[in-house]
Every structure is written in structure tokens, then in C-alpha cells.
Amino acid sequence: MSFKKVDLTSLQFNPFTKIGKEWMLLTGGTMDSFNTMTASWGQLGVLWNRNVLTCYIRPNRHTFGFVENGETFTASFYGEQFRKALSFCGSHSGRDCDKVKETGLTPAEFDGCVAFEEADMVLVCRKLYSYDLAESGFLTDDGIPAQFFGSDPYHRAYISEIVGVYVKE
Ligand SMILES: Cc1cc2nc3c(=O)[nH]c(=O)nc-3n(C[C@H](O)[C@H](O)[C@H](O)COP(=O)(O)O)c2cc1C
């Protein structure tokens, strides 16, 4: 595996396509026990003078417990050739299957966290703050709760400091 640790300021990409169109894997846990899921909602930016990733995980995801119970997790990004693997990780639960076995992704350790060797970029994220989205918080009546929540639980948001950035050499 050949990743190099780089400074965040050296990165150049469009966060809207990176997260929203290409998707990311959110992986919680350690090499001994972890789970990963696909996510396409999130933001990269600055808060409290720190570089942060905010992501949103529904409490009924298997990944939720791993992220909730750890101090850190990873967000990792992949080329188009791994779209099938990301689709799988976004449509099957680690409760019911072995995502590593099914996708062929290769787990690898990054600062005590887990991501996959096939990644182009791995962000190691340290949780700073979490909060639950709630219907009472919506300021418009353009139908977002009905479209995105229905009877499902609302997501928990994790604002996390990006403490490590690794890119493929
Ligand atoms: C493209 C895509 C984007 C997704 N984005 C999110 C997201 O941002 N947050 C979330 O909670 N679930 C999201 N999901 C759903 C989870 O990835 C999916 O429920 C997954 O099977 C959960 O796996 P787990 O139970 O092993 O954690 C997304 C799924 C897909 C296919």
C-alpha cells in the first residue's frame, strides 16, 4: 500500500462532486472490528478555526454504533472503477453480510482507524460535536422531511476535525 500523508492545503477538488456524485465510505471501528457504509451527504469546511468534515449517519445503520463509540473514523474516496463496491456498501448492511468479502475491498489501517487500500484519498476524522437532525428544525415547507425521512429516524450529524489526510502515491 502506498499512501503518503499530505497537508490539507495541497488538496484540489470540488467537494460537491467529490461527496455528492462520487460518494465516500464512512468507516468506524478498528482493524479488529469495523464497519463501512456509503455516504453522499456531507460538507467540508472550517469551524472553530479547524478543518472539518460534517457527515450524517442514521442511527439504524450498522456503521452508526462504530462511529458513535469511537473517537475517530475515516472518510475515504474512490475512483469510478469502485462504484459497484460503493453501491454495494450503500445498499447492504454489515449486519447481514461481510462487505469486505463481497466487494473485495482491502482493509488498511490509518492512524488506528480503518479505510481501504483501493482509496484515492483517506481523511482521518476526529469527532468534535454531534447533534440529531429534527423535524422541528426545518425553516421551509418545501417537503424535505416527507421526502427524506418518512418513518425513518433522523440522522445524527458528526462535525469532525480532519486530523490526517492520506493520498495514493
Ligand atoms: C449513494 C448513497 C449515499 C448514501 N448516503 C448516506 C448518508 O449520507 N447517510 C446515511 O446514513 N446513509 C446513507 N446511505 C445509506 C447507507 O449507505 C446504507 O443504508 C448502508 O447499507 C448502511 O450500511 P450499514 O448498515 O452496514 O451501516 C447512502 C447510500 C447510498 C447508495
PDB file of C-alpha atoms and ligand atoms in Angstrom:
ATOM      1  CA  MET A   1       0.000   0.000   0.000  1.00  0.00           C
ATOM      2  CA  SER A   2       1.487   3.320  -0.931  1.00  0.00           C
ATOM      3  CA  PHE A   3      -0.188   6.296   0.605  1.00  0.00           C
ATOM      4  CA  LYS A   4       1.517   9.485   1.620  1.00  0.00           C
ATOM      5  CA  LYS A   5       0.369  11.810   4.349  1.00  0.00           C
ATOM      6  CA  VAL A   6      -0.198  15.277   2.934  1.00  0.00           C
ATOM      7  CA  ASP A   7      -1.252  18.685   4.122  1.00  0.00           C
ATOM      8  CA  LEU A   8      -4.910  19.524   3.637  1.00  0.00           C
ATOM      9  CA  THR A   9      -3.942  22.715   1.819  1.00  0.00           C
ATOM     10  CA  SER A  10      -2.400  20.655  -1.013  1.00  0.00           C
ATOM     11  CA  LEU A  11      -5.774  19.146  -1.986  1.00  0.00           C
ATOM     12  CA  GLN A  12      -7.636  20.345  -5.025  1.00  0.00           C
ATOM     13  CA  PHE A  13     -11.113  19.033  -5.769  1.00  0.00           C
ATOM     14  CA  ASN A  14     -14.709  20.058  -5.973  1.00  0.00           C
ATOM     15  CA  PRO A  15     -16.442  18.957  -2.733  1.00  0.00           C
ATOM     16  CA  PHE A  16     -19.844  18.895  -4.414  1.00  0.00           C
ATOM     17  CA  THR A  17     -18.820  16.274  -6.945  1.00  0.00           C
ATOM     18  CA  LYS A  18     -16.430  14.509  -4.592  1.00  0.00           C
ATOM     19  CA  ILE A  19     -19.032  13.824  -1.922  1.00  0.00           C
ATOM     20  CA  GLY A  20     -22.329  14.229  -3.744  1.00  0.00           C
ATOM     21  CA  LYS A  21     -21.581  12.438  -7.002  1.00  0.00           C
ATOM     22  CA  GLU A  22     -18.565  10.211  -6.386  1.00  0.00           C
ATOM     23  CA  TRP A  23     -19.619   9.351  -2.799  1.00  0.00           C
ATOM     24  CA  MET A  24     -17.451   8.331   0.132  1.00  0.00           C
ATOM     25  CA  LEU A  25     -17.138   5.418   2.518  1.00  0.00           C
ATOM     26  CA  LEU A  26     -17.527   6.210   6.205  1.00  0.00           C
ATOM     27  CA  THR A  27     -15.738   3.575   8.253  1.00  0.00           C
ATOM     28  CA  GLY A  28     -15.855   3.289  12.038  1.00  0.00           C
ATOM     29  CA  GLY A  29     -14.017   0.911  14.323  1.00  0.00           C
ATOM     30  CA  THR A  30     -10.552  -0.611  14.333  1.00  0.00           C
ATOM     31  CA  MET A  31      -8.867  -3.324  12.274  1.00  0.00           C
ATOM     32  CA  ASP A  32     -10.209  -5.855  14.803  1.00  0.00           C
ATOM     33  CA  SER A  33     -13.803  -4.807  14.307  1.00  0.00           C
ATOM     34  CA  PHE A  34     -15.163  -2.215  11.901  1.00  0.00           C
ATOM     35  CA  ASN A  35     -17.970  -1.429   9.523  1.00  0.00           C
ATOM     36  CA  THR A  36     -18.249   0.766   6.473  1.00  0.00           C
ATOM     37  CA  MET A  37     -21.100   2.409   4.598  1.00  0.00           C
ATOM     38  CA  THR A  38     -21.515   4.674   1.598  1.00  0.00           C
ATOM     39  CA  ALA A  39     -22.439   8.308   2.147  1.00  0.00           C
ATOM     40  CA  SER A  40     -23.203  11.136  -0.239  1.00  0.00           C
ATOM     41  CA  TRP A  41     -24.280  13.777   2.231  1.00  0.00           C
ATOM     42  CA  GLY A  42     -21.614  15.846   3.906  1.00  0.00           C
ATOM     43  CA  GLN A  43     -19.657  19.051   3.962  1.00  0.00           C
ATOM     44  CA  LEU A  44     -16.018  20.002   4.082  1.00  0.00           C
ATOM     45  CA  GLY A  45     -15.129  23.373   5.562  1.00  0.00           C
ATOM     46  CA  VAL A  46     -13.966  25.316   8.552  1.00  0.00           C
ATOM     47  CA  LEU A  47     -15.498  25.592  12.009  1.00  0.00           C
ATOM     48  CA  TRP A  48     -13.987  26.768  15.277  1.00  0.00           C
ATOM     49  CA  ASN A  49     -10.830  27.524  13.239  1.00  0.00           C
ATOM     50  CA  ARG A  50     -10.471  23.828  12.444  1.00  0.00           C
ATOM     51  CA  ASN A  51     -10.759  21.979   9.158  1.00  0.00           C
ATOM     52  CA  VAL A  52     -13.820  19.813   9.443  1.00  0.00           C
ATOM     53  CA  LEU A  53     -15.907  17.200   7.690  1.00  0.00           C
ATOM     54  CA  THR A  54     -19.545  17.006   8.689  1.00  0.00           C
ATOM     55  CA  CYS A  55     -21.364  13.797   7.850  1.00  0.00           C
ATOM     56  CA  TYR A  56     -24.799  12.424   8.633  1.00  0.00           C
ATOM     57  CA  ILE A  57     -25.480   8.873   9.775  1.00  0.00           C
ATOM     58  CA  ARG A  58     -28.863   7.377  10.513  1.00  0.00           C
ATOM     59  CA  PRO A  59     -28.932   5.602  13.888  1.00  0.00           C
ATOM     60  CA  ASN A  60     -30.289   2.440  12.291  1.00  0.00           C
ATOM     61  CA  ARG A  61     -27.120   1.974  10.189  1.00  0.00           C
ATOM     62  CA  HIS A  62     -24.780  -0.732  11.475  1.00  0.00           C
ATOM     63  CA  THR A  63     -21.949   1.769  10.950  1.00  0.00           C
ATOM     64  CA  PHE A  64     -23.604   4.161  13.399  1.00  0.00           C
ATOM     65  CA  GLY A  65     -22.502   2.249  16.513  1.00  0.00           C
ATOM     66  CA  PHE A  66     -18.910   2.051  15.313  1.00  0.00           C
ATOM     67  CA  VAL A  67     -18.706   5.785  14.625  1.00  0.00           C
ATOM     68  CA  GLU A  68     -20.668   6.702  17.737  1.00  0.00           C
ATOM     69  CA  ASN A  69     -18.464   4.631  20.034  1.00  0.00           C
ATOM     70  CA  GLY A  70     -15.100   5.640  18.610  1.00  0.00           C
ATOM     71  CA  GLU A  71     -13.187   8.910  18.872  1.00  0.00           C
ATOM     72  CA  THR A  72     -12.163   8.786  15.233  1.00  0.00           C
ATOM     73  CA  PHE A  73     -13.341   7.344  11.923  1.00  0.00           C
ATOM     74  CA  THR A  74     -12.401   7.677   8.274  1.00  0.00           C
ATOM     75  CA  ALA A  75     -13.990   9.140   5.176  1.00  0.00           C
ATOM     76  CA  SER A  76     -12.431   7.602   2.085  1.00  0.00           C
ATOM     77  CA  PHE A  77     -12.813   8.333  -1.610  1.00  0.00           C
ATOM     78  CA  TYR A  78     -12.528   6.033  -4.646  1.00  0.00           C
ATOM     79  CA  GLY A  79     -12.238   6.066  -8.409  1.00  0.00           C
ATOM     80  CA  GLU A  80     -15.123   5.243 -10.721  1.00  0.00           C
ATOM     81  CA  GLN A  81     -13.931   1.623 -11.032  1.00  0.00           C
ATOM     82  CA  PHE A  82     -15.095   1.071  -7.437  1.00  0.00           C
ATOM     83  CA  ARG A  83     -18.600   2.415  -7.985  1.00  0.00           C
ATOM     84  CA  LYS A  84     -20.023  -1.112  -7.773  1.00  0.00           C
ATOM     85  CA  ALA A  85     -18.305  -1.675  -4.420  1.00  0.00           C
ATOM     86  CA  LEU A  86     -19.633   1.618  -3.076  1.00  0.00           C
ATOM     87  CA  SER A  87     -23.114   0.819  -4.350  1.00  0.00           C
ATOM     88  CA  PHE A  88     -22.933  -2.482  -2.502  1.00  0.00           C
ATOM     89  CA  CYS A  89     -21.797  -0.832   0.724  1.00  0.00           C
ATOM     90  CA  GLY A  90     -24.673   1.617   0.375  1.00  0.00           C
ATOM     91  CA  SER A  91     -27.371  -0.973  -0.176  1.00  0.00           C
ATOM     92  CA  HIS A  92     -26.403  -3.802   2.177  1.00  0.00           C
ATOM     93  CA  SER A  93     -25.889  -3.804   5.906  1.00  0.00           C
ATOM     94  CA  GLY A  94     -22.813  -5.137   7.634  1.00  0.00           C
ATOM     95  CA  ARG A  95     -25.286  -6.783   9.996  1.00  0.00           C
ATOM     96  CA  ASP A  96     -26.245  -9.185   7.230  1.00  0.00           C
ATOM     97  CA  CYS A  97     -23.104  -9.654   5.173  1.00  0.00           C
ATOM     98  CA  ASP A  98     -19.342  -9.302   5.081  1.00  0.00           C
ATOM     99  CA  LYS A  99     -18.796  -6.197   2.952  1.00  0.00           C
ATOM    100  CA  VAL A 100     -15.065  -6.861   2.612  1.00  0.00           C
ATOM    101  CA  LYS A 101     -15.701 -10.321   1.260  1.00  0.00           C
ATOM    102  CA  GLU A 102     -18.482  -9.191  -1.046  1.00  0.00           C
ATOM    103  CA  THR A 103     -16.678  -6.181  -2.517  1.00  0.00           C
ATOM    104  CA  GLY A 104     -13.061  -7.307  -2.466  1.00  0.00           C
ATOM    105  CA  LEU A 105     -12.026  -4.055  -0.760  1.00  0.00           C
ATOM    106  CA  THR A 106      -8.843  -4.437   1.300  1.00  0.00           C
ATOM    107  CA  PRO A 107      -8.939  -3.004   4.815  1.00  0.00           C
ATOM    108  CA  ALA A 108      -5.929  -0.956   5.847  1.00  0.00           C
ATOM    109  CA  GLU A 109      -5.039   0.971   8.975  1.00  0.00           C
ATOM    110  CA  PHE A 110      -4.717   4.755   9.007  1.00  0.00           C
ATOM    111  CA  ASP A 111      -3.763   6.285  12.354  1.00  0.00           C
ATOM    112  CA  GLY A 112      -5.555   3.487  14.201  1.00  0.00           C
ATOM    113  CA  CYS A 113      -8.652   3.810  12.000  1.00  0.00           C
ATOM    114  CA  VAL A 114      -9.734   1.722   9.039  1.00  0.00           C
ATOM    115  CA  ALA A 115     -10.153   2.548   5.356  1.00  0.00           C
ATOM    116  CA  PHE A 116      -9.324   0.558   2.216  1.00  0.00           C
ATOM    117  CA  GLU A 117      -6.230   0.200   0.063  1.00  0.00           C
ATOM    118  CA  GLU A 118      -8.274   0.919  -3.055  1.00  0.00           C
ATOM    119  CA  ALA A 119      -8.942   4.505  -1.897  1.00  0.00           C
ATOM    120  CA  ASP A 120      -7.503   7.514  -3.710  1.00  0.00           C
ATOM    121  CA  MET A 121      -7.802   9.638  -0.587  1.00  0.00           C
ATOM    122  CA  VAL A 122      -8.451   8.942   3.080  1.00  0.00           C
ATOM    123  CA  LEU A 123      -9.461  11.547   5.652  1.00  0.00           C
ATOM    124  CA  VAL A 124      -8.957  10.594   9.284  1.00  0.00           C
ATOM    125  CA  CYS A 125     -11.645  12.412  11.243  1.00  0.00           C
ATOM    126  CA  ARG A 126     -11.817  13.157  14.960  1.00  0.00           C
ATOM    127  CA  LYS A 127     -15.314  13.760  16.253  1.00  0.00           C
ATOM    128  CA  LEU A 128     -15.807  17.178  17.829  1.00  0.00           C
ATOM    129  CA  TYR A 129     -19.556  17.596  18.075  1.00  0.00           C
ATOM    130  CA  SER A 130     -22.677  15.634  17.259  1.00  0.00           C
ATOM    131  CA  TYR A 131     -26.313  16.563  17.080  1.00  0.00           C
ATOM    132  CA  ASP A 132     -29.508  14.983  15.827  1.00  0.00           C
ATOM    133  CA  LEU A 133     -31.436  16.474  12.953  1.00  0.00           C
ATOM    134  CA  ALA A 134     -35.079  17.040  13.859  1.00  0.00           C
ATOM    135  CA  GLU A 135     -38.258  17.915  12.006  1.00  0.00           C
ATOM    136  CA  SER A 136     -38.765  20.935  14.266  1.00  0.00           C
ATOM    137  CA  GLY A 137     -35.602  22.488  12.847  1.00  0.00           C
ATOM    138  CA  PHE A 138     -36.850  22.909   9.278  1.00  0.00           C
ATOM    139  CA  LEU A 139     -37.363  26.523   8.240  1.00  0.00           C
ATOM    140  CA  THR A 140     -39.104  25.892   4.928  1.00  0.00           C
ATOM    141  CA  ASP A 141     -42.161  23.960   3.893  1.00  0.00           C
ATOM    142  CA  ASP A 142     -40.696  22.531   0.708  1.00  0.00           C
ATOM    143  CA  GLY A 143     -41.178  18.940   1.712  1.00  0.00           C
ATOM    144  CA  ILE A 144     -37.711  17.795   2.822  1.00  0.00           C
ATOM    145  CA  PRO A 145     -38.925  15.795   5.859  1.00  0.00           C
ATOM    146  CA  ALA A 146     -41.502  13.923   3.817  1.00  0.00           C
ATOM    147  CA  GLN A 147     -39.030  13.301   1.002  1.00  0.00           C
ATOM    148  CA  PHE A 148     -36.074  12.185   3.080  1.00  0.00           C
ATOM    149  CA  PHE A 149     -37.293  10.959   6.431  1.00  0.00           C
ATOM    150  CA  GLY A 150     -40.755   9.446   6.386  1.00  0.00           C
ATOM    151  CA  SER A 151     -40.881   6.992   9.266  1.00  0.00           C
ATOM    152  CA  ASP A 152     -37.074   6.571   9.377  1.00  0.00           C
ATOM    153  CA  PRO A 153     -35.109   8.087  12.254  1.00  0.00           C
ATOM    154  CA  TYR A 154     -33.400  11.399  11.592  1.00  0.00           C
ATOM    155  CA  HIS A 155     -29.654  11.415  11.007  1.00  0.00           C
ATOM    156  CA  ARG A 156     -27.044  12.228  13.607  1.00  0.00           C
ATOM    157  CA  ALA A 157     -24.585  14.810  12.351  1.00  0.00           C
ATOM    158  CA  TYR A 158     -20.917  14.484  13.236  1.00  0.00           C
ATOM    159  CA  ILE A 159     -18.761  17.567  12.925  1.00  0.00           C
ATOM    160  CA  SER A 160     -15.261  16.134  12.861  1.00  0.00           C
ATOM    161  CA  GLU A 161     -11.811  17.643  12.659  1.00  0.00           C
ATOM    162  CA  ILE A 162      -9.733  16.302   9.784  1.00  0.00           C
ATOM    163  CA  VAL A 163      -6.598  15.190  11.608  1.00  0.00           C
ATOM    164  CA  GLY A 164      -4.954  13.157   8.840  1.00  0.00           C
ATOM    165  CA  VAL A 165      -5.026  13.250   5.046  1.00  0.00           C
ATOM    166  CA  TYR A 166      -3.587  10.381   3.013  1.00  0.00           C
ATOM    167  CA  VAL A 167      -3.423  10.207  -0.781  1.00  0.00           C
ATOM    168  CA  LYS A 168      -2.297   7.416  -3.101  1.00  0.00           C
ATOM    169  CA  GLU A 169       1.285   7.855  -4.230  1.00  0.00           C
TER     170      GLU A 169
HETATM  171  C1  LIG B   1     -25.136   6.862  -2.779  1.00  0.00           C
HETATM  172  C2  LIG B   1     -25.560   6.567  -1.359  1.00  0.00           C
HETATM  173  C3  LIG B   1     -25.431   7.562  -0.405  1.00  0.00           C
HETATM  174  C4  LIG B   1     -25.791   7.326   0.939  1.00  0.00           C
HETATM  175  N1  LIG B   1     -25.617   8.323   1.857  1.00  0.00           N
HETATM  176  C5  LIG B   1     -25.944   8.096   3.154  1.00  0.00           C
HETATM  177  C6  LIG B   1     -25.693   9.102   4.142  1.00  0.00           C
HETATM  178  O1  LIG B   1     -25.139  10.185   3.873  1.00  0.00           O
HETATM  179  N2  LIG B   1     -26.067   8.816   5.423  1.00  0.00           N
HETATM  180  C7  LIG B   1     -26.665   7.627   5.765  1.00  0.00           C
HETATM  181  O2  LIG B   1     -27.000   7.435   6.942  1.00  0.00           O
HETATM  182  N3  LIG B   1     -26.878   6.657   4.853  1.00  0.00           N
HETATM  183  C8  LIG B   1     -26.520   6.862   3.565  1.00  0.00           C
HETATM  184  N4  LIG B   1     -26.694   5.862   2.637  1.00  0.00           N
HETATM  185  C9  LIG B   1     -27.277   4.579   3.043  1.00  0.00           C
HETATM  186  C10 LIG B   1     -26.280   3.609   3.678  1.00  0.00           C
HETATM  187  O3  LIG B   1     -25.056   3.582   2.983  1.00  0.00           O
HETATM  188  C11 LIG B   1     -26.903   2.203   3.675  1.00  0.00           C
HETATM  189  O4  LIG B   1     -28.076   2.206   4.446  1.00  0.00           O
HETATM  190  C12 LIG B   1     -25.963   1.116   4.120  1.00  0.00           C
HETATM  191  O5  LIG B   1     -26.482  -0.126   3.701  1.00  0.00           O
HETATM  192  C13 LIG B   1     -25.726   1.103   5.613  1.00  0.00           C
HETATM  193  O6  LIG B   1     -24.866   0.028   5.892  1.00  0.00           O
HETATM  194  P1  LIG B   1     -24.595  -0.496   7.377  1.00  0.00           P
HETATM  195  O7  LIG B   1     -25.925  -0.913   7.955  1.00  0.00           O
HETATM  196  O8  LIG B   1     -23.645  -1.633   7.190  1.00  0.00           O
HETATM  197  O9  LIG B   1     -24.004   0.650   8.136  1.00  0.00           O
HETATM  198  C14 LIG B   1     -26.331   6.074   1.302  1.00  0.00           C
HETATM  199  C15 LIG B   1     -26.469   5.077   0.330  1.00  0.00           C
HETATM  200  C16 LIG B   1     -26.078   5.307  -0.984  1.00  0.00           C
HETATM  201  C17 LIG B   1     -26.208   4.214  -2.016  1.00  0.00           C
END
